[in-house]
Amino acid sequence: MKISVTVNGTVKEADVEPRLLLVHLIRENLGMTGTHIGCDTTTCGACTVLLDGQPIKSCTAFAVQANGRQVMTVEGLEKDGKLDPIQEGFFQEHGLQCGFCTPGMLMTGFALLKKNASPSEADIRWAISGNLCRCTGYVNIVKSIQHASGARHDT
Ligand code: FES
Ligand code: FES
């Protein structure tokens, strides 16, 4: 099937099998490897991207479902050499160790702050509850999102 997907503001055309997963379109067809694959079973959230502004697990969507729609990946966060506040938050608060979960955490955090500019710690923990991190214990991830919201509190 021929599909046309706007990825990070640029229209991308592709000819794909209907069974192709969105994450494979992004990583293999489009060569954007910032979106990770951790589990392939909708568990870990490493593959999180935004579809029309909503965070989704791209290992659990078909590429054809993105036809005519907007996808934002982690590569779309930085603009003109300037980090998005969510990236700056993770940088300042060291919200990562191995970094494998980080693209998904960034996209989930970005989507949360678009919806709720001043989330509580409970709001943040709820938002990232579908994103697993095996390294950090989550404390610095929460601080990173708080930093990005401009409402950083020591916890
Ligand atoms: S790779 Fe998609 S949720 Fe883990
Ligand atoms: S930093 Fe390693 S999985 Fe989160």
PDB file of C-alpha atoms and ligand atoms in Angstrom:
ATOM      1  CA  MET A   1       0.000   0.000   0.000  1.00  0.00           C
ATOM      2  CA  LYS A   2       1.192   3.485  -0.739  1.00  0.00           C
ATOM      3  CA  ILE A   3       1.077   5.700   2.328  1.00  0.00           C
ATOM      4  CA  SER A   4       1.947   9.284   3.065  1.00  0.00           C
ATOM      5  CA  VAL A   5       2.884  10.174   6.630  1.00  0.00           C
ATOM      6  CA  THR A   6       4.047  13.526   7.943  1.00  0.00           C
ATOM      7  CA  VAL A   7       7.011  12.768  10.189  1.00  0.00           C
ATOM      8  CA  ASN A   8       8.394  15.636  12.242  1.00  0.00           C
ATOM      9  CA  GLY A   9       6.788  18.081   9.822  1.00  0.00           C
ATOM     10  CA  THR A  10       8.057  16.471   6.614  1.00  0.00           C
ATOM     11  CA  VAL A  11       5.818  14.433   4.327  1.00  0.00           C
ATOM     12  CA  LYS A  12       7.216  10.937   3.760  1.00  0.00           C
ATOM     13  CA  GLU A  13       5.865   8.585   1.106  1.00  0.00           C
ATOM     14  CA  ALA A  14       6.313   4.838   1.384  1.00  0.00           C
ATOM     15  CA  ASP A  15       5.096   1.668  -0.276  1.00  0.00           C
ATOM     16  CA  VAL A  16       4.561  -0.810   2.546  1.00  0.00           C
ATOM     17  CA  GLU A  17       3.060  -4.167   3.314  1.00  0.00           C
ATOM     18  CA  PRO A  18      -0.118  -3.793   5.389  1.00  0.00           C
ATOM     19  CA  ARG A  19       1.509  -5.839   8.168  1.00  0.00           C
ATOM     20  CA  LEU A  20       4.480  -3.464   8.565  1.00  0.00           C
ATOM     21  CA  LEU A  21       4.612  -2.026  12.079  1.00  0.00           C
ATOM     22  CA  LEU A  22       4.910   1.728  12.494  1.00  0.00           C
ATOM     23  CA  VAL A  23       8.145   1.345  14.454  1.00  0.00           C
ATOM     24  CA  HIS A  24       9.676  -0.548  11.537  1.00  0.00           C
ATOM     25  CA  LEU A  25       8.536   2.115   9.080  1.00  0.00           C
ATOM     26  CA  ILE A  26      10.232   4.725  11.257  1.00  0.00           C
ATOM     27  CA  ARG A  27      13.462   2.842  11.943  1.00  0.00           C
ATOM     28  CA  GLU A  28      13.992   0.806   8.785  1.00  0.00           C
ATOM     29  CA  ASN A  29      12.189   2.550   5.934  1.00  0.00           C
ATOM     30  CA  LEU A  30      12.861   6.090   7.145  1.00  0.00           C
ATOM     31  CA  GLY A  31      16.187   5.379   8.884  1.00  0.00           C
ATOM     32  CA  MET A  32      15.240   7.238  12.065  1.00  0.00           C
ATOM     33  CA  THR A  33      16.678   5.033  14.780  1.00  0.00           C
ATOM     34  CA  GLY A  34      16.020   7.302  17.752  1.00  0.00           C
ATOM     35  CA  THR A  35      12.807   5.365  18.383  1.00  0.00           C
ATOM     36  CA  HIS A  36      13.828   2.157  20.133  1.00  0.00           C
ATOM     37  CA  ILE A  37      12.366  -1.344  20.220  1.00  0.00           C
ATOM     38  CA  GLY A  38      12.603  -2.952  23.642  1.00  0.00           C
ATOM     39  CA  CYS A  39       9.959  -5.636  23.898  1.00  0.00           C
ATOM     40  CA  ASP A  40       7.797  -5.635  20.762  1.00  0.00           C
ATOM     41  CA  THR A  41       4.817  -6.520  22.963  1.00  0.00           C
ATOM     42  CA  THR A  42       3.416  -3.143  24.119  1.00  0.00           C
ATOM     43  CA  THR A  43       5.100  -3.395  27.484  1.00  0.00           C
ATOM     44  CA  CYS A  44       8.191  -1.196  27.674  1.00  0.00           C
ATOM     45  CA  GLY A  45       7.331   2.083  25.921  1.00  0.00           C
ATOM     46  CA  ALA A  46      10.785   2.468  24.319  1.00  0.00           C
ATOM     47  CA  CYS A  47       9.011   2.786  20.959  1.00  0.00           C
ATOM     48  CA  THR A  48       6.726   5.653  22.030  1.00  0.00           C
ATOM     49  CA  VAL A  49       6.017   8.268  19.368  1.00  0.00           C
ATOM     50  CA  LEU A  50       3.230  10.815  19.020  1.00  0.00           C
ATOM     51  CA  LEU A  51       0.467  10.132  16.500  1.00  0.00           C
ATOM     52  CA  ASP A  52      -1.517  13.321  15.944  1.00  0.00           C
ATOM     53  CA  GLY A  53      -0.115  14.506  19.284  1.00  0.00           C
ATOM     54  CA  GLN A  54      -1.049  11.416  21.296  1.00  0.00           C
ATOM     55  CA  PRO A  55       1.671   9.126  22.650  1.00  0.00           C
ATOM     56  CA  ILE A  56       1.361   5.625  21.244  1.00  0.00           C
ATOM     57  CA  LYS A  57       3.538   2.534  21.272  1.00  0.00           C
ATOM     58  CA  SER A  58       4.677   2.302  17.675  1.00  0.00           C
ATOM     59  CA  CYS A  59       5.374  -1.449  17.991  1.00  0.00           C
ATOM     60  CA  THR A  60       1.631  -1.886  18.354  1.00  0.00           C
ATOM     61  CA  ALA A  61       0.433   0.188  15.408  1.00  0.00           C
ATOM     62  CA  PHE A  62       0.611  -0.582  11.730  1.00  0.00           C
ATOM     63  CA  ALA A  63       2.356   1.865   9.452  1.00  0.00           C
ATOM     64  CA  VAL A  64      -0.828   2.093   7.358  1.00  0.00           C
ATOM     65  CA  GLN A  65      -2.679   3.438  10.404  1.00  0.00           C
ATOM     66  CA  ALA A  66      -0.461   6.512  10.218  1.00  0.00           C
ATOM     67  CA  ASN A  67      -1.462   7.200   6.612  1.00  0.00           C
ATOM     68  CA  GLY A  68      -2.435  10.856   6.245  1.00  0.00           C
ATOM     69  CA  ARG A  69      -1.522  11.595   9.835  1.00  0.00           C
ATOM     70  CA  GLN A  70       1.221  13.350  11.813  1.00  0.00           C
ATOM     71  CA  VAL A  71       3.947  11.371  13.554  1.00  0.00           C
ATOM     72  CA  MET A  72       6.461  12.969  15.875  1.00  0.00           C
ATOM     73  CA  THR A  73       9.559  11.068  16.908  1.00  0.00           C
ATOM     74  CA  VAL A  74      12.345  11.943  19.305  1.00  0.00           C
ATOM     75  CA  GLU A  75      14.281  13.431  16.370  1.00  0.00           C
ATOM     76  CA  GLY A  76      11.553  16.081  16.100  1.00  0.00           C
ATOM     77  CA  LEU A  77      12.109  17.539  19.576  1.00  0.00           C
ATOM     78  CA  GLU A  78      15.184  19.653  18.897  1.00  0.00           C
ATOM     79  CA  LYS A  79      14.528  22.725  16.759  1.00  0.00           C
ATOM     80  CA  ASP A  80      17.247  24.731  14.983  1.00  0.00           C
ATOM     81  CA  GLY A  81      19.942  23.350  17.271  1.00  0.00           C
ATOM     82  CA  LYS A  82      17.981  24.172  20.414  1.00  0.00           C
ATOM     83  CA  LEU A  83      16.921  21.393  22.751  1.00  0.00           C
ATOM     84  CA  ASP A  84      13.272  21.172  23.690  1.00  0.00           C
ATOM     85  CA  PRO A  85      12.697  21.880  27.419  1.00  0.00           C
ATOM     86  CA  ILE A  86      11.996  18.169  27.982  1.00  0.00           C
ATOM     87  CA  GLN A  87      15.440  17.297  26.589  1.00  0.00           C
ATOM     88  CA  GLU A  88      17.004  20.075  28.649  1.00  0.00           C
ATOM     89  CA  GLY A  89      15.255  18.688  31.749  1.00  0.00           C
ATOM     90  CA  PHE A  90      16.710  15.199  31.221  1.00  0.00           C
ATOM     91  CA  PHE A  91      20.129  16.747  30.598  1.00  0.00           C
ATOM     92  CA  GLN A  92      20.058  18.942  33.691  1.00  0.00           C
ATOM     93  CA  GLU A  93      18.625  16.310  36.051  1.00  0.00           C
ATOM     94  CA  HIS A  94      20.500  13.363  34.574  1.00  0.00           C
ATOM     95  CA  GLY A  95      17.276  11.525  33.866  1.00  0.00           C
ATOM     96  CA  LEU A  96      18.956   8.500  32.331  1.00  0.00           C
ATOM     97  CA  GLN A  97      21.611   5.893  32.759  1.00  0.00           C
ATOM     98  CA  CYS A  98      21.872   3.532  29.772  1.00  0.00           C
ATOM     99  CA  GLY A  99      19.508   5.734  27.753  1.00  0.00           C
ATOM    100  CA  PHE A 100      17.535   2.920  26.178  1.00  0.00           C
ATOM    101  CA  CYS A 101      14.196   4.043  27.573  1.00  0.00           C
ATOM    102  CA  THR A 102      14.977   7.733  27.081  1.00  0.00           C
ATOM    103  CA  PRO A 103      13.402   8.383  23.658  1.00  0.00           C
ATOM    104  CA  GLY A 104      10.106   6.963  24.893  1.00  0.00           C
ATOM    105  CA  MET A 105      10.331   8.838  28.188  1.00  0.00           C
ATOM    106  CA  LEU A 106      11.031  12.084  26.333  1.00  0.00           C
ATOM    107  CA  MET A 107       8.020  11.653  24.051  1.00  0.00           C
ATOM    108  CA  THR A 108       5.731  10.719  26.930  1.00  0.00           C
ATOM    109  CA  GLY A 109       7.003  13.659  28.999  1.00  0.00           C
ATOM    110  CA  PHE A 110       6.636  16.020  26.040  1.00  0.00           C
ATOM    111  CA  ALA A 111       3.031  14.917  25.460  1.00  0.00           C
ATOM    112  CA  LEU A 112       2.217  15.252  29.167  1.00  0.00           C
ATOM    113  CA  LEU A 113       3.523  18.828  29.332  1.00  0.00           C
ATOM    114  CA  LYS A 114       1.542  19.787  26.213  1.00  0.00           C
ATOM    115  CA  LYS A 115      -1.602  18.671  28.020  1.00  0.00           C
ATOM    116  CA  ASN A 116      -0.678  19.740  31.540  1.00  0.00           C
ATOM    117  CA  ALA A 117       2.017  22.410  31.909  1.00  0.00           C
ATOM    118  CA  SER A 118       2.308  21.949  35.684  1.00  0.00           C
ATOM    119  CA  PRO A 119       1.864  18.268  36.439  1.00  0.00           C
ATOM    120  CA  SER A 120       2.096  16.996  39.993  1.00  0.00           C
ATOM    121  CA  GLU A 121       4.547  14.225  40.829  1.00  0.00           C
ATOM    122  CA  ALA A 122       1.584  11.833  40.806  1.00  0.00           C
ATOM    123  CA  ASP A 123       0.549  13.088  37.341  1.00  0.00           C
ATOM    124  CA  ILE A 124       4.086  12.464  36.058  1.00  0.00           C
ATOM    125  CA  ARG A 125       4.323   9.003  37.575  1.00  0.00           C
ATOM    126  CA  TRP A 126       0.932   8.132  36.080  1.00  0.00           C
ATOM    127  CA  ALA A 127       1.945   9.465  32.648  1.00  0.00           C
ATOM    128  CA  ILE A 128       5.158   7.422  32.544  1.00  0.00           C
ATOM    129  CA  SER A 129       3.562   4.300  33.987  1.00  0.00           C
ATOM    130  CA  GLY A 130       3.602   2.727  30.519  1.00  0.00           C
ATOM    131  CA  ASN A 131       7.314   3.399  30.059  1.00  0.00           C
ATOM    132  CA  LEU A 132       9.714   1.034  31.776  1.00  0.00           C
ATOM    133  CA  CYS A 133      13.199   1.982  32.922  1.00  0.00           C
ATOM    134  CA  ARG A 134      15.447  -0.741  34.257  1.00  0.00           C
ATOM    135  CA  CYS A 135      18.229   1.601  35.405  1.00  0.00           C
ATOM    136  CA  THR A 136      17.227   4.820  37.118  1.00  0.00           C
ATOM    137  CA  GLY A 137      14.573   3.949  39.667  1.00  0.00           C
ATOM    138  CA  TYR A 138      12.530   6.735  38.009  1.00  0.00           C
ATOM    139  CA  VAL A 139      13.421   9.432  40.570  1.00  0.00           C
ATOM    140  CA  ASN A 140      15.582  11.452  38.189  1.00  0.00           C
ATOM    141  CA  ILE A 141      13.136  10.914  35.346  1.00  0.00           C
ATOM    142  CA  VAL A 142      10.416  12.507  37.463  1.00  0.00           C
ATOM    143  CA  LYS A 143      12.783  15.365  38.378  1.00  0.00           C
ATOM    144  CA  SER A 144      13.633  15.827  34.696  1.00  0.00           C
ATOM    145  CA  ILE A 145       9.993  16.245  33.742  1.00  0.00           C
ATOM    146  CA  GLN A 146       9.485  18.588  36.704  1.00  0.00           C
ATOM    147  CA  HIS A 147      12.511  20.587  35.540  1.00  0.00           C
ATOM    148  CA  ALA A 148      10.999  20.831  32.064  1.00  0.00           C
ATOM    149  CA  SER A 149       7.716  22.010  33.524  1.00  0.00           C
ATOM    150  CA  GLY A 150       9.553  24.772  35.348  1.00  0.00           C
ATOM    151  CA  ALA A 151       8.115  23.516  38.610  1.00  0.00           C
ATOM    152  CA  ARG A 152      10.986  21.450  39.875  1.00  0.00           C
ATOM    153  CA  HIS A 153      10.662  20.494  43.555  1.00  0.00           C
ATOM    154  CA  ASP A 154      13.134  18.443  45.526  1.00  0.00           C
ATOM    155  CA  THR A 155      11.486  15.169  46.385  1.00  0.00           C
TER     156      THR A 155
HETATM  157  S1  FES B   1       8.948  -1.973  21.956  1.00  0.00           S
HETATM  158 FE1  FES B   1       6.957  -1.119  21.936  1.00  0.00          FE
HETATM  159  S2  FES B   1       6.310  -1.199  23.995  1.00  0.00           S
HETATM  160 FE2  FES B   1       8.256  -2.164  24.014  1.00  0.00          FE
HETATM  161  S1  FES B   2      18.071   4.569  31.524  1.00  0.00           S
HETATM  162 FE1  FES B   2      18.390   2.443  31.127  1.00  0.00          FE
HETATM  163  S2  FES B   2      16.401   1.706  30.776  1.00  0.00           S
HETATM  164 FE2  FES B   2      16.066   3.724  31.449  1.00  0.00          FE
END
